[in-house]
Short mmCIF file of C-alpha atoms and ligand atoms in Angstrom, two decimals:
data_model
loop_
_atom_site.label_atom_id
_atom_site.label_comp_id
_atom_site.label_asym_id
_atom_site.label_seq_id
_atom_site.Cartn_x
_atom_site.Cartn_y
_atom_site.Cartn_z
CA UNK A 2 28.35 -28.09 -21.64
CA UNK A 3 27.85 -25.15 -19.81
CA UNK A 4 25.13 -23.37 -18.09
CA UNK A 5 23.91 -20.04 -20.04
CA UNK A 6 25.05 -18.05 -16.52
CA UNK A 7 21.83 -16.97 -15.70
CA UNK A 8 20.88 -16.60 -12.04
CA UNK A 9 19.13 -19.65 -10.64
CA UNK A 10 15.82 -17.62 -9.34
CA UNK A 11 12.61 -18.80 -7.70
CA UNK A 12 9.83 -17.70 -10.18
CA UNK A 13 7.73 -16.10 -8.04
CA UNK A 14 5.12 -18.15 -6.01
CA UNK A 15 1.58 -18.36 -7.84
CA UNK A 16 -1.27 -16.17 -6.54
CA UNK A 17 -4.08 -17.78 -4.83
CA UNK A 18 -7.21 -18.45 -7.45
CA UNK A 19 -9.00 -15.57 -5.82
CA UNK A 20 -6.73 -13.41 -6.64
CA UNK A 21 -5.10 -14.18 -9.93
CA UNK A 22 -7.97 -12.07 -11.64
CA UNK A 23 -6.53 -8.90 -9.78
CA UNK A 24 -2.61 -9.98 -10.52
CA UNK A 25 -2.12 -7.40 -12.32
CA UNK A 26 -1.96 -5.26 -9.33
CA UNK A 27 0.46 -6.85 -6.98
CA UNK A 28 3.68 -5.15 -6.54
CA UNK A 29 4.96 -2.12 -5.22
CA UNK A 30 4.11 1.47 -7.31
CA UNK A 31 5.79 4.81 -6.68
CA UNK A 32 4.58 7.89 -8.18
CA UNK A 33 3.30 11.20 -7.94
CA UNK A 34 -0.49 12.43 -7.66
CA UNK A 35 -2.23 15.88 -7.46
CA UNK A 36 -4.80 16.20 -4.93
CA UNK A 37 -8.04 19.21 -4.91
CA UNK A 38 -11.24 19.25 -3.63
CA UNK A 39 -13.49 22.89 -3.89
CA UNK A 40 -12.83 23.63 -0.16
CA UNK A 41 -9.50 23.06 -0.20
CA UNK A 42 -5.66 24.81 -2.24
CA UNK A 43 -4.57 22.33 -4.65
CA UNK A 44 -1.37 20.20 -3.20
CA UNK A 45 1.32 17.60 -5.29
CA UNK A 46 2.67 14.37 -3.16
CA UNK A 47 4.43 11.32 -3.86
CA UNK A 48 3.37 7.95 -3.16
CA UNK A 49 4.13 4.26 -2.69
CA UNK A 50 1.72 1.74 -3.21
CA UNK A 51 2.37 -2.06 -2.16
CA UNK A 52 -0.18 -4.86 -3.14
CA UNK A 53 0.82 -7.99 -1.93
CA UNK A 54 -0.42 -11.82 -1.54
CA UNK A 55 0.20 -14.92 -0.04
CA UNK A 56 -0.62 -18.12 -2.32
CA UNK A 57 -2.53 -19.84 0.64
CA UNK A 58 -4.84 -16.78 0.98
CA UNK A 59 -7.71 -15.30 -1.30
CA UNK A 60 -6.62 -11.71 -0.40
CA UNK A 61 -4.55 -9.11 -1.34
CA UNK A 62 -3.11 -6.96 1.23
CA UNK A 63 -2.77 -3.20 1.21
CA UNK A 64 -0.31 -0.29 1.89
CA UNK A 65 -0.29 3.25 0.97
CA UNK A 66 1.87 5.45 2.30
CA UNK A 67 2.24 9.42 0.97
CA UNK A 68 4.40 12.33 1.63
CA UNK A 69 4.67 16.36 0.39
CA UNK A 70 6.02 16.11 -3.15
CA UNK A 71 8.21 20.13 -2.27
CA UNK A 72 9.92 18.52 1.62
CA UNK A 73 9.11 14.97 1.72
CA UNK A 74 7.37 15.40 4.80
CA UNK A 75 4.97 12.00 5.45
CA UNK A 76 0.95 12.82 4.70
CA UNK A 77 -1.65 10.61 4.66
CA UNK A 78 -1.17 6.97 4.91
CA UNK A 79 -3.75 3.89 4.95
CA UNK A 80 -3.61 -0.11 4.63
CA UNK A 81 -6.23 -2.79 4.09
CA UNK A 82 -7.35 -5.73 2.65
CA UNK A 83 -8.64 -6.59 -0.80
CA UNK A 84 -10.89 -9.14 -1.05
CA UNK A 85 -12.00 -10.53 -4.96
CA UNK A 86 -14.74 -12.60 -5.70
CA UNK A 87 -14.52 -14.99 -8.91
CA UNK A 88 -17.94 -13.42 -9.80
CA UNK A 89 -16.09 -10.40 -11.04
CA UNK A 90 -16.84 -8.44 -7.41
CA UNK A 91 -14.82 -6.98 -5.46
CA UNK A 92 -14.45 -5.73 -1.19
CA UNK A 93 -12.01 -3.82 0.59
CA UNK A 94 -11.70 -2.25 3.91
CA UNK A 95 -9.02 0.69 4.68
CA UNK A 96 -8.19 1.91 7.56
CA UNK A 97 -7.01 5.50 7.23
CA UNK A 98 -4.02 7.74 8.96
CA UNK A 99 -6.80 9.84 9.84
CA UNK A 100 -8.88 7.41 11.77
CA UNK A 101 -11.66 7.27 9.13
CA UNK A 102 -12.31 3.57 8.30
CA UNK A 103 -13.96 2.99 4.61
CA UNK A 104 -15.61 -0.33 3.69
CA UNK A 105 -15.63 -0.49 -0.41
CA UNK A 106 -17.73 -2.71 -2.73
CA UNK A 107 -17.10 -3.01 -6.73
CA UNK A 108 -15.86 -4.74 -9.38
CA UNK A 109 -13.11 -5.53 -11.87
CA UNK A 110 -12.02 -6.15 -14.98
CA UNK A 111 -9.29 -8.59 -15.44
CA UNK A 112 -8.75 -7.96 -19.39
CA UNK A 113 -9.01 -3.70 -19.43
CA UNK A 114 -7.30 -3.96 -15.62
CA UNK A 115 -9.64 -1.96 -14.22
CA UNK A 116 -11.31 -1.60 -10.55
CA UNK A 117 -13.81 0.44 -9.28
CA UNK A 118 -14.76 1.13 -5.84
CA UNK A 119 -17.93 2.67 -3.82
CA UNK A 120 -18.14 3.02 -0.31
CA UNK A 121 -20.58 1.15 1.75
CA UNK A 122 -19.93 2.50 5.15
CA UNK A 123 -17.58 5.25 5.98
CA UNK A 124 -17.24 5.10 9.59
CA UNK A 125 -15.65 7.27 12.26
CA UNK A 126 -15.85 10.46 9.83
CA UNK A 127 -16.51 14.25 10.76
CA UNK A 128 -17.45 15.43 7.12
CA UNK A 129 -16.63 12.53 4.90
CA UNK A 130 -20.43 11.03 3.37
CA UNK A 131 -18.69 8.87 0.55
CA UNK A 132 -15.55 7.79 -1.20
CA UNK A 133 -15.30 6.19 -4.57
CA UNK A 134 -11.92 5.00 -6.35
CA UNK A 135 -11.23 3.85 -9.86
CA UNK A 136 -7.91 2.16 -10.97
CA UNK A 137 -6.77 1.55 -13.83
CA UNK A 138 -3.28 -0.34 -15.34
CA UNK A 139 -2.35 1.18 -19.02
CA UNK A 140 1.09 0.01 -20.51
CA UNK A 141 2.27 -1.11 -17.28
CA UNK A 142 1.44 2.36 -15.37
CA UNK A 143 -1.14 2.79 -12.49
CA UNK A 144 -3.48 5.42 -12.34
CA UNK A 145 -6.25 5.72 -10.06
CA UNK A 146 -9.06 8.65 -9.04
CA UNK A 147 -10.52 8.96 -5.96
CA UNK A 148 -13.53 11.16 -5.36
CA UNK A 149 -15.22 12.19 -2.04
CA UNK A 150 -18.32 13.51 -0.88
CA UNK A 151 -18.59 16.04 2.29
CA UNK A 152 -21.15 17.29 4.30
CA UNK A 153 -20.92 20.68 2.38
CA UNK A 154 -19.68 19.29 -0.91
CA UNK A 155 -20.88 16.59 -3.63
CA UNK A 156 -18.76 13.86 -4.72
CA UNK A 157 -15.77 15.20 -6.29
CA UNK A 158 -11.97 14.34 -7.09
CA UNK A 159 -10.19 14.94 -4.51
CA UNK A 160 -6.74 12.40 -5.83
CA UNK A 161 -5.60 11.46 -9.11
CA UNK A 162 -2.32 9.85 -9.33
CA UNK A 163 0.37 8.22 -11.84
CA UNK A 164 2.58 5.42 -10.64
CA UNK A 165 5.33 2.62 -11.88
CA UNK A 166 5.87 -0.26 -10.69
CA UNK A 167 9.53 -0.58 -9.22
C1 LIG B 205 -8.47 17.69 2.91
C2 LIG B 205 -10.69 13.44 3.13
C3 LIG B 205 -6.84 11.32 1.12
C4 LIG B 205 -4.40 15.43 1.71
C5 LIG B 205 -9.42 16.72 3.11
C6 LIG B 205 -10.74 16.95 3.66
C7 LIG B 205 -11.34 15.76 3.75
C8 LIG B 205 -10.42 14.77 3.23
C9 LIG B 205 -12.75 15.51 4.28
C10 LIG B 205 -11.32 18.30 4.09
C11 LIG B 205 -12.20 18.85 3.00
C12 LIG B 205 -13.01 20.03 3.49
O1 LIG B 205 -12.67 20.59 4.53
O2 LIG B 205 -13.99 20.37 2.81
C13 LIG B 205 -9.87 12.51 2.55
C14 LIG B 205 -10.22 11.14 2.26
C15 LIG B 205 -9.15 10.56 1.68
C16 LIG B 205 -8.11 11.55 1.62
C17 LIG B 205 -11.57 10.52 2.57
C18 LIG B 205 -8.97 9.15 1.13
C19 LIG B 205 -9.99 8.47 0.62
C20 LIG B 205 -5.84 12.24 1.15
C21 LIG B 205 -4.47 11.98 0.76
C22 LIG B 205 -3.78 13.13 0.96
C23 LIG B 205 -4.72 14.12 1.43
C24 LIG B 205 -3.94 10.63 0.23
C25 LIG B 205 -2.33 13.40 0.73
C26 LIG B 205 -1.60 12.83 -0.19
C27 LIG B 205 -5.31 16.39 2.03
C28 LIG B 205 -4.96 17.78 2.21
C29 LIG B 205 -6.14 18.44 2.53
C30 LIG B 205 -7.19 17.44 2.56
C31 LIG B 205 -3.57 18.39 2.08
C32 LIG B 205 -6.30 19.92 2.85
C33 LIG B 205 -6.08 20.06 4.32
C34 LIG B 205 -6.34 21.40 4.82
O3 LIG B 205 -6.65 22.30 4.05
O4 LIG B 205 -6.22 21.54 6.05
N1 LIG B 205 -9.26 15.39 2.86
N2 LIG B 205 -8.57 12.71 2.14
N3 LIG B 205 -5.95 13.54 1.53
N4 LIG B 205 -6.64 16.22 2.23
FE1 LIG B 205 -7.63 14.49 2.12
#
């Protein structure tokens, strides 16, 4: 008898057990955000997100790249590493386009697919104080918030962005 046709594909390899909790990040995302802080004019980009793992590792690596949603002229970018706990906690350190470095403590929540971020050192920044990000997976969409704090201005959204997986 024959085959149905379908493809013979590799499922694709199992996240390490560190990571599984935060699986349902890992992928790439495209989207569009709107960024705004007080001090600043309000600006649209684009973005591209990629999580990815390797099942030998308990950490998720981190890309971000952005670019002016009008031209498609490149803006900021920033990579890192993600690094969960089975406790429920999470770390990550970013390095950013703009030579700030951020290290991030939090936690997340497997079932609502949730994680939220607070900076515990913010190094090599002229007015940056803090950073705090929230994501959040709804039906299969991305959304996160970032908020900053300056040395003129409280903490503050600064990003919020929409993106799908592809
Ligand atoms: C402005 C920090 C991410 C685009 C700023 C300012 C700071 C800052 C400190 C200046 C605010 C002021 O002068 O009071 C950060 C941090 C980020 C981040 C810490 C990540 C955690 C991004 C991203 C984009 C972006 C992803 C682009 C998609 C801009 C733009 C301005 C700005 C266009 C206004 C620049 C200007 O008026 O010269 N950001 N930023 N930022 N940021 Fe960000």
């Amino acid at each position: 008898m024959e085959g149905t046709g379908a493809p013979a594909t590799q499922p694709p390899p199992a996240p390490h057990p560190a990571v599984a909790p935060l699986a349902f990040l890992l992928g790439k995302w495209r989207g569009e955000g709107e960024g705004s802080f007080p001090t600043i004019a309000p600006f649209r980009y684009g973005e591209e997100l990629l999580f990815s793992h390797h099942p030998s590792k308990p950490v998720i690596s981190y890309t971000q790249k952005t670019w002016k949603a009008a031209s498609g002229e490149p803006m900021h970018a920033e990579s890192g590493y993600w690094r969960p706990r089975p406790d429920g906690s999470v770390e990550v350190v970013i390095s950013q386009s703009t030579g700030l470095a951020e290290v991030q403590k939090g936690s997340y929540d497997a079932e609502r697919k949730t994680v939220t971020l607070q900076s515990e050192l913010v190094g090599n920044a002229s007015k940056v104080k803090q950073i705090t990000r929230a994501f959040q997976v709804v039906d299969g969409e991305l959304s996160y918030v970032v908020q900053m704090a300056t040395i003129t201005t409280s903490l503050q959204p600064h990003l919020k962005a929409l993106l799908k997986k592809i």
